[in-house]
Amino acid sequence: MRSLTPILAAILLIFSSLIAPSPAIAQNVSNLFAQWLQADLWPEARARGISPATFNAAFAGVTPNLKLPDLVMPGESAPRGTGQHQAEFRAPSAYFDHIGGVVSGGRRLAAQHAATLSAIEKRYGVPRGIVLAIWGRESGFGSAKIPYNAFEVLGTKAFLATRKEMFREEVLAALEMVEKRGVGPETMRSSWAGAMGQPQFLPTSYLKYADDGDGDGRADIWNSVPDTLASIANYLASHGWVRGRDWGFEVTVPANVSCAEEGPDRGRRIAEWAAMGIARVGGKAFPAHEMQGEGYLMMPAGRLGPAFIVTPNFYRLKDYNESDLYALFVGHAGDRIMYGDISFAAGWSRVDGLSRADIAAMQRALEARGHDVGGADGLAGFKTRRSIGRWQEKAGRVATCFPDRDLARQLR
């Protein structure tokens, strides 16, 4: 980009006054993009062993897609029109509204692909229910439309997104997929974020974890079910999935155990949690082989929803998608695929309708009081939840470990 600075400066005033790029401006950006490809991206691609034929084939007819989110137009300092700072903070329960389709589809496909799943379980140690749940969640078992040209998305984002350097690595990895793995550029369809195929891998993940599950000598995550399933399992195993351990268990947490004890840095042996009065729901005992293993308290809605003791495998699911609710969705759906219609024993209470801006303001107020909330991003992760709980306890309030309107007013 440094080599294009004079060109970008020439259209600075035009861009800064626009709400959306006009056709003329879009054409100017396309011209800049073409220059960037040749003057900036191509030299690095060539240094990494990419041939001119591969580079030209990948970007043939590609122009920047200015409808993608998180783009910063030349001369501007922030993405335009995203509105994320005003986005609603959704109730955790809403995340599970469509779990039934993943469960029913997973059960059907568990029977259809039983032999493949058995081989994958034996090789990687990842339960078939988990693999199926991720497949269903990521791409509807391959039925979801994946509409974008990956080079259009990754190239646009490497040129204009807020995280240019990350996407630069991804577009170079995509070129390596073509050059060294024999993937045709026309095959490489992606999401708006550049995630590809049925497992929704970014190119760097494809290079590391995509696996040949059907034995044809290549990893086709767009069209091959065995390759898709093996790649998902390989990803989890490579990130440290512990063979033979579960992902977690729904529990009841007595009032004398603080909800602020939540988090992956607050681990105890599951036997210790049980000695504190935390019990598995439904009168079930924790499996004997789990008792000496480390577990962690996880309360995605604080005291306003179900609670769990999770194992290190829960955090391997978070490696796939950095969200407590995603990992819980996959674990719960995997259990239901394999063991029947298991519902959460505890209900989800109604939560106040706050915006992400409201949550971010609370986070900043807690930070000012010395709490580590994990960053003021408008999302109530475990650090924010337990910071809320600690503030509530110190203030002599009932600790819920979850944001609400009264708390937002108190922290102003």
Short mmCIF file of C-alpha atoms in Angstrom, two decimals:
data_model
loop_
_atom_site.label_atom_id
_atom_site.label_comp_id
_atom_site.label_asym_id
_atom_site.label_seq_id
_atom_site.Cartn_x
_atom_site.Cartn_y
_atom_site.Cartn_z
CA MET A 1 0.00 0.00 0.00
CA ARG A 2 2.88 2.38 0.62
CA SER A 3 3.65 2.44 -3.12
CA LEU A 4 0.09 3.63 -3.82
CA THR A 5 0.02 6.45 -1.29
CA PRO A 6 0.16 9.32 -3.84
CA ILE A 7 -2.71 7.81 -5.81
CA LEU A 8 -4.81 7.28 -2.70
CA ALA A 9 -4.15 10.83 -1.53
CA ALA A 10 -5.46 12.19 -4.81
CA ILE A 11 -8.95 10.85 -4.14
CA LEU A 12 -8.96 11.37 -0.37
CA LEU A 13 -11.42 14.28 -0.38
CA ILE A 14 -13.82 12.55 -2.74
CA PHE A 15 -14.06 9.40 -0.61
CA SER A 16 -14.39 11.20 2.69
CA SER A 17 -17.62 12.91 1.60
CA LEU A 18 -19.47 9.84 0.38
CA ILE A 19 -21.93 7.56 2.16
CA ALA A 20 -21.49 4.79 -0.40
CA PRO A 21 -19.09 4.58 -3.32
CA SER A 22 -20.49 5.90 -6.59
CA PRO A 23 -19.82 3.99 -9.82
CA ALA A 24 -17.00 6.40 -10.62
CA ILE A 25 -15.41 5.94 -7.21
CA ALA A 26 -15.87 2.17 -7.43
CA GLN A 27 -14.02 2.25 -10.74
CA ASN A 28 -11.21 4.25 -9.15
CA VAL A 29 -10.96 1.68 -6.36
CA SER A 30 -10.89 -1.09 -8.96
CA ASN A 31 -8.01 0.65 -10.70
CA LEU A 32 -6.15 1.00 -7.42
CA PHE A 33 -6.85 -2.66 -6.63
CA ALA A 34 -5.38 -3.76 -9.97
CA GLN A 35 -2.26 -1.69 -9.31
CA TRP A 36 -2.00 -3.12 -5.78
CA LEU A 37 -2.21 -6.66 -7.11
CA GLN A 38 0.70 -6.13 -9.48
CA ALA A 39 2.88 -3.74 -7.47
CA ASP A 40 2.36 -5.14 -3.98
CA LEU A 41 0.78 -8.59 -3.76
CA TRP A 42 2.39 -10.22 -6.79
CA PRO A 43 6.03 -9.68 -5.71
CA GLU A 44 5.35 -11.41 -2.38
CA ALA A 45 3.38 -14.19 -4.05
CA ARG A 46 6.25 -14.76 -6.50
CA ALA A 47 8.72 -14.90 -3.59
CA ARG A 48 6.57 -17.64 -2.06
CA GLY A 49 6.75 -19.79 -5.17
CA ILE A 50 3.51 -18.77 -6.89
CA SER A 51 3.73 -18.86 -10.68
CA PRO A 52 2.43 -16.09 -12.96
CA ALA A 53 -0.07 -18.57 -14.41
CA THR A 54 -1.54 -19.33 -10.99
CA PHE A 55 -1.66 -15.67 -9.95
CA ASN A 56 -3.32 -14.58 -13.18
CA ALA A 57 -5.83 -17.41 -13.13
CA ALA A 58 -6.80 -16.66 -9.52
CA PHE A 59 -7.45 -12.98 -10.16
CA ALA A 60 -8.83 -13.18 -13.70
CA GLY A 61 -11.88 -10.91 -13.78
CA VAL A 62 -11.69 -10.19 -10.05
CA THR A 63 -12.57 -6.70 -8.90
CA PRO A 64 -13.04 -5.51 -5.32
CA ASN A 65 -16.44 -6.29 -3.83
CA LEU A 66 -17.34 -3.06 -2.05
CA LYS A 67 -20.51 -4.58 -0.57
CA LEU A 68 -18.50 -6.70 1.86
CA PRO A 69 -18.56 -5.61 5.51
CA ASP A 70 -15.63 -4.20 7.45
CA LEU A 71 -14.06 -2.31 4.56
CA VAL A 72 -12.29 1.01 5.00
CA MET A 73 -12.49 3.11 1.86
CA PRO A 74 -9.33 4.94 0.83
CA GLY A 75 -9.07 8.17 2.79
CA GLU A 76 -11.37 7.01 5.57
CA SER A 77 -10.46 5.81 9.03
CA ALA A 78 -13.25 3.37 9.88
CA PRO A 79 -15.66 0.98 8.14
CA ARG A 80 -18.76 2.67 6.85
CA GLY A 81 -22.34 1.59 7.42
CA THR A 82 -21.76 -1.44 9.65
CA GLY A 83 -23.76 -0.14 12.62
CA GLN A 84 -22.23 -2.77 14.86
CA HIS A 85 -21.89 -0.36 17.75
CA GLN A 86 -25.71 -0.24 17.88
CA ALA A 87 -26.31 -3.94 17.27
CA GLU A 88 -28.58 -5.69 19.72
CA PHE A 89 -27.03 -7.80 22.42
CA ARG A 90 -29.04 -10.98 21.90
CA ALA A 91 -30.25 -13.28 24.66
CA PRO A 92 -28.06 -16.40 24.81
CA SER A 93 -31.12 -18.60 24.38
CA ALA A 94 -31.65 -17.27 20.84
CA TYR A 95 -28.48 -19.02 19.72
CA PHE A 96 -30.22 -22.39 20.11
CA ASP A 97 -33.40 -21.59 18.20
CA HIS A 98 -32.43 -23.71 15.19
CA ILE A 99 -30.59 -26.56 16.89
CA GLY A 100 -33.35 -29.02 15.94
CA GLY A 101 -32.36 -29.01 12.28
CA VAL A 102 -28.74 -29.81 13.10
CA VAL A 103 -29.82 -32.62 15.43
CA SER A 104 -32.26 -34.25 13.01
CA GLY A 105 -29.87 -33.92 10.08
CA GLY A 106 -26.99 -35.23 12.16
CA ARG A 107 -28.92 -38.35 13.18
CA ARG A 108 -29.84 -39.13 9.60
CA LEU A 109 -26.30 -38.63 8.34
CA ALA A 110 -24.78 -40.55 11.26
CA ALA A 111 -26.42 -43.66 9.88
CA GLN A 112 -25.65 -42.83 6.25
CA HIS A 113 -21.93 -42.26 6.90
CA ALA A 114 -21.45 -44.70 9.77
CA ALA A 115 -18.38 -46.42 8.31
CA THR A 116 -16.61 -43.15 7.52
CA LEU A 117 -17.39 -41.76 10.98
CA SER A 118 -16.15 -44.91 12.69
CA ALA A 119 -12.83 -44.66 10.85
CA ILE A 120 -12.53 -40.98 11.78
CA GLU A 121 -13.27 -41.66 15.45
CA LYS A 122 -10.63 -44.37 15.51
CA ARG A 123 -8.02 -42.19 13.82
CA TYR A 124 -8.61 -38.88 15.58
CA GLY A 125 -10.49 -39.71 18.76
CA VAL A 126 -13.15 -37.08 18.09
CA PRO A 127 -16.73 -38.34 18.66
CA ARG A 128 -18.92 -38.51 15.58
CA GLY A 129 -21.64 -36.42 17.22
CA ILE A 130 -19.24 -33.50 17.57
CA VAL A 131 -18.02 -33.79 13.97
CA LEU A 132 -21.59 -33.95 12.66
CA ALA A 133 -22.70 -31.00 14.79
CA ILE A 134 -19.91 -28.79 13.42
CA TRP A 135 -20.69 -29.88 9.86
CA GLY A 136 -24.35 -29.02 10.39
CA ARG A 137 -23.65 -25.72 12.10
CA GLU A 138 -21.08 -24.53 9.57
CA SER A 139 -22.74 -25.39 6.27
CA GLY A 140 -26.06 -27.15 6.88
CA PHE A 141 -24.35 -30.47 6.07
CA GLY A 142 -23.17 -29.04 2.78
CA SER A 143 -26.53 -27.62 1.72
CA ALA A 144 -25.81 -23.96 2.48
CA LYS A 145 -25.05 -21.75 -0.47
CA ILE A 146 -21.47 -20.51 -0.46
CA PRO A 147 -21.82 -17.68 -2.96
CA TYR A 148 -18.54 -15.81 -3.21
CA ASN A 149 -15.36 -16.15 -5.22
CA ALA A 150 -12.73 -16.64 -2.51
CA PHE A 151 -10.16 -14.52 -4.36
CA GLU A 152 -12.65 -11.69 -4.72
CA VAL A 153 -13.37 -11.75 -0.96
CA LEU A 154 -9.83 -12.30 0.27
CA GLY A 155 -8.31 -9.89 -2.23
CA THR A 156 -10.81 -7.17 -1.35
CA LYS A 157 -10.21 -7.63 2.36
CA ALA A 158 -6.44 -7.76 2.00
CA PHE A 159 -6.69 -4.41 0.16
CA LEU A 160 -9.39 -2.60 2.17
CA ALA A 161 -10.37 -4.38 5.39
CA THR A 162 -9.46 -3.26 8.90
CA ARG A 163 -7.39 -6.43 9.31
CA LYS A 164 -5.42 -6.19 6.08
CA GLU A 165 -2.40 -8.17 7.29
CA MET A 166 -4.51 -11.14 8.37
CA PHE A 167 -6.29 -11.28 5.03
CA ARG A 168 -3.03 -10.78 3.16
CA GLU A 169 -1.80 -14.04 4.70
CA GLU A 170 -5.07 -15.70 3.78
CA VAL A 171 -5.01 -14.64 0.14
CA LEU A 172 -1.40 -15.81 -0.17
CA ALA A 173 -2.41 -19.13 1.39
CA ALA A 174 -5.26 -19.37 -1.13
CA LEU A 175 -2.75 -18.93 -3.93
CA GLU A 176 -0.66 -21.71 -2.39
CA MET A 177 -3.74 -23.95 -2.44
CA VAL A 178 -3.90 -23.50 -6.20
CA GLU A 179 -0.16 -23.73 -6.83
CA LYS A 180 0.79 -26.58 -4.50
CA ARG A 181 -2.42 -28.45 -3.65
CA GLY A 182 -4.00 -28.54 -7.10
CA VAL A 183 -7.22 -26.76 -6.09
CA GLY A 184 -8.84 -25.03 -9.05
CA PRO A 185 -9.56 -21.32 -8.51
CA GLU A 186 -13.08 -21.83 -9.86
CA THR A 187 -13.70 -24.36 -7.06
CA MET A 188 -12.81 -21.94 -4.31
CA ARG A 189 -16.17 -20.61 -3.19
CA SER A 190 -16.29 -18.88 0.18
CA SER A 191 -18.41 -16.96 2.64
CA TRP A 192 -18.31 -13.17 2.85
CA ALA A 193 -15.49 -13.64 5.41
CA GLY A 194 -13.41 -15.87 3.15
CA ALA A 195 -14.21 -19.18 4.89
CA MET A 196 -14.37 -22.00 2.40
CA GLY A 197 -16.20 -25.23 1.82
CA GLN A 198 -18.34 -27.37 4.06
CA PRO A 199 -16.10 -27.04 7.16
CA GLN A 200 -15.74 -23.27 6.52
CA PHE A 201 -11.95 -23.19 6.65
CA LEU A 202 -9.89 -20.12 5.95
CA PRO A 203 -7.06 -20.89 3.51
CA THR A 204 -4.40 -21.07 6.24
CA SER A 205 -6.54 -23.65 8.04
CA TYR A 206 -7.01 -25.60 4.82
CA LEU A 207 -3.24 -25.84 4.36
CA LYS A 208 -2.77 -27.08 7.94
CA TYR A 209 -5.81 -29.27 8.57
CA ALA A 210 -7.67 -30.27 5.40
CA ASP A 211 -7.51 -34.05 5.12
CA ASP A 212 -8.07 -36.65 2.42
CA GLY A 213 -10.81 -38.78 3.95
CA ASP A 214 -11.82 -40.69 0.83
CA GLY A 215 -8.33 -41.71 -0.27
CA ASP A 216 -8.33 -40.05 -3.70
CA GLY A 217 -5.15 -38.12 -3.00
CA ARG A 218 -6.59 -34.65 -2.39
CA ALA A 219 -8.64 -32.85 0.24
CA ASP A 220 -11.87 -31.62 -1.38
CA ILE A 221 -13.79 -29.78 1.35
CA TRP A 222 -16.36 -28.51 -1.17
CA ASN A 223 -17.67 -31.77 -2.60
CA SER A 224 -16.40 -34.74 -0.58
CA VAL A 225 -18.21 -35.72 2.62
CA PRO A 226 -15.37 -37.98 3.87
CA ASP A 227 -12.85 -35.19 3.27
CA THR A 228 -15.09 -32.71 5.07
CA LEU A 229 -15.60 -34.94 8.12
CA ALA A 230 -11.94 -35.94 8.32
CA SER A 231 -10.86 -32.30 8.04
CA ILE A 232 -13.11 -31.21 10.91
CA ALA A 233 -11.82 -34.02 13.11
CA ASN A 234 -8.21 -33.31 12.13
CA TYR A 235 -8.66 -29.64 13.08
CA LEU A 236 -9.91 -30.53 16.57
CA ALA A 237 -7.33 -33.26 17.13
CA SER A 238 -4.51 -30.99 15.98
CA HIS A 239 -5.67 -28.35 18.47
CA GLY A 240 -5.48 -30.85 21.32
CA TRP A 241 -8.79 -32.69 21.55
CA VAL A 242 -8.40 -35.15 24.43
CA ARG A 243 -9.41 -38.62 23.32
CA GLY A 244 -11.85 -40.29 25.72
CA ARG A 245 -13.01 -37.15 27.52
CA ASP A 246 -16.42 -35.53 27.14
CA TRP A 247 -16.91 -31.84 26.32
CA GLY A 248 -18.89 -31.04 29.47
CA PHE A 249 -21.94 -31.61 31.69
CA GLU A 250 -24.89 -29.46 32.70
CA VAL A 251 -24.82 -28.88 36.45
CA THR A 252 -26.52 -27.11 39.32
CA VAL A 253 -24.43 -24.50 41.13
CA PRO A 254 -25.37 -23.86 44.77
CA ALA A 255 -25.72 -20.28 45.99
CA ASN A 256 -22.56 -20.52 48.08
CA VAL A 257 -20.44 -21.07 44.94
CA SER A 258 -19.81 -17.74 43.24
CA CYS A 259 -20.69 -17.43 39.58
CA ALA A 260 -17.49 -15.36 39.37
CA GLU A 261 -15.54 -18.64 39.59
CA GLU A 262 -16.20 -19.13 35.89
CA GLY A 263 -13.45 -19.37 33.30
CA PRO A 264 -10.73 -21.51 31.72
CA ASP A 265 -8.18 -20.02 34.13
CA ARG A 266 -10.15 -21.24 37.16
CA GLY A 267 -9.77 -24.96 36.59
CA ARG A 268 -10.18 -27.59 39.32
CA ARG A 269 -10.45 -31.35 39.29
CA ILE A 270 -14.06 -32.29 38.67
CA ALA A 271 -13.99 -34.13 41.99
CA GLU A 272 -13.23 -30.78 43.66
CA TRP A 273 -16.18 -29.07 41.98
CA ALA A 274 -18.38 -31.93 43.15
CA ALA A 275 -17.07 -31.55 46.71
CA MET A 276 -18.13 -27.87 46.57
CA GLY A 277 -21.72 -28.99 45.97
CA ILE A 278 -21.84 -28.69 42.19
CA ALA A 279 -23.89 -31.61 40.92
CA ARG A 280 -24.72 -32.98 37.51
CA VAL A 281 -28.37 -32.42 36.59
CA GLY A 282 -30.92 -35.21 36.70
CA GLY A 283 -29.28 -37.01 39.59
CA LYS A 284 -26.57 -38.41 37.33
CA ALA A 285 -23.07 -38.87 38.65
CA PHE A 286 -20.07 -37.51 36.84
CA PRO A 287 -18.37 -40.36 34.95
CA ALA A 288 -15.74 -41.99 37.13
CA HIS A 289 -13.02 -41.52 34.51
CA GLU A 290 -13.66 -37.76 34.49
CA MET A 291 -13.41 -37.15 38.24
CA GLN A 292 -9.64 -36.59 38.38
CA GLY A 293 -9.56 -34.58 35.17
CA GLU A 294 -9.62 -30.80 35.14
CA GLY A 295 -12.95 -29.06 34.68
CA TYR A 296 -14.08 -25.46 34.45
CA LEU A 297 -17.27 -23.67 35.46
CA MET A 298 -19.07 -22.19 32.45
CA MET A 299 -22.22 -20.07 32.87
CA PRO A 300 -23.04 -18.39 29.53
CA ALA A 301 -25.96 -16.45 31.02
CA GLY A 302 -24.63 -16.22 34.55
CA ARG A 303 -27.33 -17.16 37.06
CA LEU A 304 -29.96 -16.53 34.37
CA GLY A 305 -29.45 -19.75 32.45
CA PRO A 306 -27.97 -23.25 32.51
CA ALA A 307 -24.56 -23.86 34.08
CA PHE A 308 -21.92 -26.36 33.04
CA ILE A 309 -18.72 -28.01 34.13
CA VAL A 310 -16.74 -28.25 30.92
CA THR A 311 -13.53 -30.09 30.09
CA PRO A 312 -10.55 -28.96 28.02
CA ASN A 313 -12.39 -30.29 24.97
CA PHE A 314 -14.92 -27.47 25.28
CA TYR A 315 -12.09 -25.06 24.58
CA ARG A 316 -11.03 -27.07 21.56
CA LEU A 317 -14.51 -26.35 20.19
CA LYS A 318 -13.83 -22.68 20.89
CA ASP A 319 -10.68 -22.99 18.80
CA TYR A 320 -13.02 -23.68 15.90
CA ASN A 321 -15.13 -20.61 16.69
CA GLU A 322 -14.20 -18.26 19.54
CA SER A 323 -17.65 -18.21 21.15
CA ASP A 324 -18.89 -19.87 24.32
CA LEU A 325 -22.32 -20.27 22.76
CA TYR A 326 -20.92 -21.84 19.59
CA ALA A 327 -19.00 -24.41 21.62
CA LEU A 328 -22.06 -25.09 23.77
CA PHE A 329 -24.27 -25.44 20.68
CA VAL A 330 -21.89 -27.98 19.14
CA GLY A 331 -21.46 -29.96 22.35
CA HIS A 332 -25.18 -30.04 23.09
CA ALA A 333 -26.15 -30.84 19.50
CA GLY A 334 -23.54 -33.62 19.43
CA ASP A 335 -25.04 -35.16 22.57
CA ARG A 336 -28.55 -35.00 21.12
CA ILE A 337 -27.43 -36.53 17.84
CA MET A 338 -25.94 -39.50 19.69
CA TYR A 339 -28.06 -39.91 22.82
CA GLY A 340 -31.55 -38.63 22.11
CA ASP A 341 -33.58 -35.52 22.84
CA ILE A 342 -31.73 -34.18 25.85
CA SER A 343 -32.92 -30.70 26.77
CA PHE A 344 -31.23 -28.26 29.08
CA ALA A 345 -32.59 -28.88 32.57
CA ALA A 346 -32.40 -25.21 33.52
CA GLY A 347 -34.33 -22.63 31.55
CA TRP A 348 -33.05 -19.40 30.06
CA SER A 349 -34.43 -16.36 31.85
CA ARG A 350 -35.49 -13.27 29.93
CA VAL A 351 -32.67 -10.77 29.70
CA ASP A 352 -32.84 -7.04 29.14
CA GLY A 353 -32.61 -5.83 25.56
CA LEU A 354 -29.31 -3.97 25.55
CA SER A 355 -27.22 -2.83 22.61
CA ARG A 356 -23.60 -3.74 22.16
CA ALA A 357 -22.86 -0.08 22.85
CA ASP A 358 -24.55 -0.49 26.26
CA ILE A 359 -22.42 -3.55 27.02
CA ALA A 360 -19.26 -1.80 25.87
CA ALA A 361 -20.03 1.16 28.14
CA MET A 362 -20.44 -1.23 31.08
CA GLN A 363 -17.17 -2.90 30.20
CA ARG A 364 -15.33 0.40 30.14
CA ALA A 365 -16.84 1.32 33.52
CA LEU A 366 -15.72 -2.00 34.99
CA GLU A 367 -12.25 -1.54 33.52
CA ALA A 368 -12.07 1.86 35.20
CA ARG A 369 -12.80 0.06 38.48
CA GLY A 370 -9.89 -2.31 37.96
CA HIS A 371 -11.68 -5.30 36.42
CA ASP A 372 -10.33 -7.34 33.51
CA VAL A 373 -13.31 -7.66 31.18
CA GLY A 374 -11.31 -8.94 28.22
CA GLY A 375 -11.79 -5.73 26.21
CA ALA A 376 -14.72 -3.38 25.65
CA ASP A 377 -16.12 -5.18 22.62
CA GLY A 378 -19.82 -5.17 23.51
CA LEU A 379 -19.87 -8.95 24.04
CA ALA A 380 -20.39 -10.48 27.47
CA GLY A 381 -17.66 -13.12 27.50
CA PHE A 382 -16.58 -14.98 30.60
CA LYS A 383 -14.24 -12.22 31.78
CA THR A 384 -17.03 -9.68 31.55
CA ARG A 385 -19.52 -12.00 33.25
CA ARG A 386 -17.30 -12.72 36.22
CA SER A 387 -16.27 -9.06 36.49
CA ILE A 388 -19.96 -8.20 36.77
CA GLY A 389 -20.33 -10.85 39.46
CA ARG A 390 -17.39 -9.55 41.45
CA TRP A 391 -18.69 -5.97 41.25
CA GLN A 392 -22.14 -7.13 42.36
CA GLU A 393 -20.72 -9.06 45.30
CA LYS A 394 -18.57 -6.12 46.39
CA ALA A 395 -21.60 -3.82 46.14
CA GLY A 396 -23.64 -6.16 48.34
CA ARG A 397 -25.94 -7.15 45.51
CA VAL A 398 -27.08 -10.61 44.46
CA ALA A 399 -24.51 -11.75 41.94
CA THR A 400 -26.03 -12.73 38.60
CA CYS A 401 -22.84 -12.42 36.52
CA PHE A 402 -24.84 -11.04 33.61
CA PRO A 403 -25.57 -7.54 32.28
CA ASP A 404 -28.91 -5.82 32.80
CA ARG A 405 -30.32 -2.30 32.54
CA ASP A 406 -30.11 -1.61 36.27
CA LEU A 407 -26.45 -2.56 36.26
CA ALA A 408 -25.84 -0.34 33.25
CA ARG A 409 -27.34 2.60 35.14
CA GLN A 410 -25.34 1.81 38.28
CA LEU A 411 -22.08 1.74 36.38
CA ARG A 412 -22.52 5.04 34.53
#
